[in-house]
CSV table of C-alpha atoms in Angstrom, one decimal:
chain,number,residue,atom,x,y,z
R,1,MET,CA,0.0,0.0,0.0
R,2,PRO,CA,1.5,3.4,-1.0
R,3,ARG,CA,2.4,5.8,1.8
R,4,LEU,CA,0.7,9.1,1.8
R,5,SER,CA,2.5,12.3,2.8
R,6,LEU,CA,1.0,14.3,5.7
R,7,LEU,CA,-0.3,16.9,3.2
R,8,SER,CA,-1.9,14.2,1.0
R,9,ARG,CA,-3.6,12.6,4.1
R,10,ALA,CA,-4.8,16.0,5.2
R,11,THR,CA,-6.2,16.8,1.8
R,12,LEU,CA,-7.9,13.4,1.6
R,13,CYS,CA,-9.5,13.9,5.0
R,14,LEU,CA,-10.8,17.3,4.0
R,15,LEU,CA,-12.3,15.9,0.8
R,16,LEU,CA,-14.0,13.0,2.6
R,17,ALA,CA,-15.3,15.3,5.3
R,18,ALA,CA,-16.7,17.7,2.6
R,19,GLY,CA,-18.4,14.8,0.9
R,20,PRO,CA,-21.8,15.8,-0.3
R,21,SER,CA,-21.1,19.5,-0.1
R,22,LEU,CA,-19.0,19.2,-3.2
R,23,ALA,CA,-21.3,19.3,-6.2
R,24,ASP,CA,-20.5,17.1,-9.2
R,25,ASP,CA,-21.0,20.0,-11.7
R,26,ALA,CA,-18.6,18.8,-14.4
R,27,THR,CA,-21.4,17.4,-16.5
R,28,PRO,CA,-25.0,18.6,-16.8
R,29,SER,CA,-26.4,15.5,-15.0
R,30,GLY,CA,-24.1,15.9,-12.0
R,31,PRO,CA,-26.2,18.4,-10.0
R,32,VAL,CA,-29.3,16.5,-10.8
R,33,LYS,CA,-27.7,13.3,-9.5
R,34,ASP,CA,-26.6,15.1,-6.4
R,35,ALA,CA,-30.1,16.6,-6.0
R,36,TYR,CA,-31.8,13.2,-6.1
R,37,ALA,CA,-29.3,11.8,-3.6
R,38,LEU,CA,-30.4,14.6,-1.3
R,39,THR,CA,-34.1,14.0,-2.1
R,40,VAL,CA,-33.7,10.3,-1.1
R,41,ARG,CA,-32.1,11.3,2.2
R,42,THR,CA,-34.8,13.9,2.8
R,43,LEU,CA,-37.5,11.2,2.2
R,44,ALA,CA,-35.7,9.0,4.7
R,45,GLY,CA,-36.1,11.7,7.3
R,46,SER,CA,-32.6,13.3,7.3
R,47,GLY,CA,-31.3,16.4,5.7
R,48,THR,CA,-32.9,19.2,3.7
R,49,PRO,CA,-34.3,19.3,0.2
R,50,PRO,CA,-32.1,20.3,-2.7
R,51,TRP,CA,-33.8,23.7,-3.1
R,52,ARG,CA,-33.1,24.8,0.5
R,53,PRO,CA,-29.8,25.9,2.1
R,54,PRO,CA,-27.1,24.7,2.2
R,55,HIS,CA,-27.6,23.0,-1.2
R,56,ARG,CA,-29.5,25.6,-3.1
R,57,ASP,CA,-26.5,27.8,-4.1
R,58,ARG,CA,-24.3,25.0,-5.3
R,59,LEU,CA,-27.0,23.0,-7.3
R,60,LEU,CA,-29.2,25.8,-8.7
R,61,SER,CA,-28.4,28.7,-11.0
R,62,ALA,CA,-28.2,32.1,-9.3
R,63,GLY,CA,-31.6,33.1,-10.8
R,64,LEU,CA,-33.4,29.9,-9.7
R,65,ALA,CA,-31.8,30.0,-6.3
R,66,ALA,CA,-32.9,33.6,-5.8
R,67,LEU,CA,-36.5,32.7,-6.7
R,68,PHE,CA,-36.5,29.8,-4.2
R,69,ALA,CA,-35.0,32.1,-1.6
R,70,ARG,CA,-37.8,34.6,-2.2
R,71,ASP,CA,-40.4,31.9,-1.9
R,72,ASP,CA,-38.9,30.8,1.5
R,73,LEU,CA,-38.9,34.4,2.7
R,74,TYR,CA,-42.6,34.7,1.7
R,75,GLN,CA,-43.4,31.5,3.6
R,76,ASP,CA,-41.5,32.7,6.7
R,77,GLU,CA,-43.1,36.2,6.7
R,78,SER,CA,-46.7,35.2,5.8
R,79,GLY,CA,-47.0,31.7,7.4
R,80,GLU,CA,-48.6,30.6,4.1
R,81,MET,CA,-47.5,28.0,1.6
R,82,GLY,CA,-45.4,29.5,-1.2
R,83,GLN,CA,-45.8,29.1,-5.0
R,84,ILE,CA,-44.8,25.4,-5.1
R,85,GLY,CA,-47.3,23.0,-3.6
R,86,ALA,CA,-45.3,19.9,-4.2
R,87,ASP,CA,-41.7,18.6,-4.3
R,88,PRO,CA,-40.5,19.5,-7.8
R,89,PHE,CA,-38.0,16.7,-7.8
R,90,LEU,CA,-40.7,14.1,-7.2
R,91,ASN,CA,-43.4,15.8,-9.3
R,92,GLY,CA,-45.7,15.3,-6.3
R,93,GLN,CA,-46.3,15.9,-2.6
R,94,ASP,CA,-44.9,12.6,-1.6
R,95,GLY,CA,-43.1,9.8,-3.3
R,96,GLU,CA,-40.0,7.6,-3.6
R,97,VAL,CA,-37.2,7.4,-6.1
R,98,LYS,CA,-36.6,3.9,-7.4
R,99,LYS,CA,-34.6,3.0,-10.6
R,100,LEU,CA,-33.4,6.5,-11.3
R,101,SER,CA,-32.1,7.1,-14.8
R,102,LEU,CA,-30.7,10.4,-16.2
R,103,ASP,CA,-30.5,11.2,-19.9
R,104,THR,CA,-28.7,14.3,-21.1
R,105,ILE,CA,-29.7,16.2,-24.2
R,106,PRO,CA,-27.4,19.0,-25.4
R,107,VAL,CA,-29.3,22.1,-26.3
R,108,ALA,CA,-26.7,24.8,-27.1
R,109,ALA,CA,-23.4,26.0,-25.9
R,110,GLY,CA,-23.7,26.2,-22.1
R,111,LYS,CA,-27.2,24.7,-22.0
R,112,ALA,CA,-28.6,21.2,-21.8
R,113,THR,CA,-31.6,19.3,-20.7
R,114,VAL,CA,-31.4,16.4,-18.3
R,115,VAL,CA,-34.4,14.1,-18.2
R,116,ALA,CA,-34.8,12.1,-15.0
R,117,THR,CA,-37.0,9.1,-15.0
R,118,PHE,CA,-37.8,6.9,-12.0
R,119,ARG,CA,-40.5,4.9,-10.3
R,120,SER,CA,-42.5,6.3,-7.4
R,121,PHE,CA,-44.8,3.9,-5.6
R,122,GLY,CA,-44.7,1.8,-8.7
R,123,ASN,CA,-45.7,4.6,-11.1
R,124,PRO,CA,-43.3,6.0,-13.8
R,125,VAL,CA,-42.3,9.6,-13.2
R,126,THR,CA,-40.4,12.0,-15.5
R,127,VAL,CA,-38.9,15.3,-14.5
R,128,ARG,CA,-37.1,17.6,-16.9
R,129,PHE,CA,-34.2,19.8,-15.8
R,130,GLU,CA,-33.1,22.8,-17.9
R,131,MET,CA,-29.4,23.1,-17.2
R,132,LEU,CA,-27.1,26.2,-17.5
R,133,ARG,CA,-23.4,26.4,-17.4
R,134,GLU,CA,-22.7,29.1,-14.8
R,135,ASN,CA,-19.6,30.0,-12.7
R,136,GLY,CA,-17.6,27.2,-14.3
R,137,GLY,CA,-20.1,24.4,-13.6
R,138,TRP,CA,-23.5,23.1,-14.5
R,139,ARG,CA,-26.5,24.3,-12.5
R,140,ILE,CA,-30.2,23.5,-12.5
R,141,ASP,CA,-31.9,26.6,-14.1
R,142,ASP,CA,-35.5,25.2,-14.3
R,143,ILE,CA,-37.4,22.1,-13.2
R,144,VAL,CA,-40.3,21.1,-15.5
R,145,ASP,CA,-42.9,18.7,-14.0
R,146,SER,CA,-45.9,17.3,-15.9
R,147,PHE,CA,-49.4,16.7,-14.6
R,148,GLU,CA,-52.2,15.4,-16.7
R,149,GLY,CA,-50.3,15.9,-19.9
R,150,LYS,CA,-49.4,19.6,-19.2
R,151,ASP,CA,-45.9,20.9,-18.4
R,152,TYR,CA,-45.3,23.1,-15.3
R,153,SER,CA,-42.2,25.2,-15.1
R,154,VAL,CA,-41.0,25.7,-11.5
R,155,ARG,CA,-39.2,28.9,-12.5
R,156,GLN,CA,-42.4,30.2,-14.0
R,157,GLN,CA,-44.4,29.3,-10.9
R,158,LEU,CA,-41.8,31.0,-8.6
R,159,SER,CA,-41.9,34.1,-10.8
R,160,GLN,CA,-45.6,34.7,-10.0
R,161,PRO,CA,-46.4,37.7,-7.8
R,162,TYR,CA,-47.0,37.3,-4.1
R,163,GLU,CA,-49.7,39.0,-2.0
R,164,CYS,CA,-47.1,40.5,0.4
R,165,GLY,CA,-43.5,40.3,1.5
R,166,SER,CA,-40.7,42.5,2.6
R,167,PHE,CA,-39.2,42.0,-0.9
R,168,MET,CA,-42.3,43.8,-2.3
R,169,GLY,CA,-42.3,46.6,0.2
R,170,LYS,CA,-45.7,45.3,1.5
R,171,PRO,CA,-45.4,43.6,4.9
R,172,CYS,CA,-47.4,40.4,5.5
R,173,LYS,CA,-49.9,40.4,8.3
R,174,ARG,CA,-49.9,37.2,10.4
């Protein structure tokens, strides 16, 4: 077995300790794969969903992360549900992720689509991710779910106006 220098051992320990905090953003499917690993952990009762801190800023584009942050702020200030009524990674309020498959479709320079297919409670589920190359890595720029044959863009839903919020200059009354 090769001997590692003290510096090499220290670097290895740091990388192992960082583990899931390092996003695999070298390919368009990397952040999606990481997001589903987080989703599975969240479903098992540990951790936070991919659209919440500390994961949001490393997996999502700056624009989509800002929209999710605004939605979280609205929920905190109003006590109401935000614009998203379901887990966008599950395309539903509850589910499971079995037999996950990711297919990447190049779109243009710095853009791609990743199609996630999996089974949830025995039913097939498809979620489409619009990917953007940003800050040297790939990030999720939109999540597109389907329901009854119609596509729903999470970015579009999060861009809808809110009734109140400090970000609108109109405080919420609780």
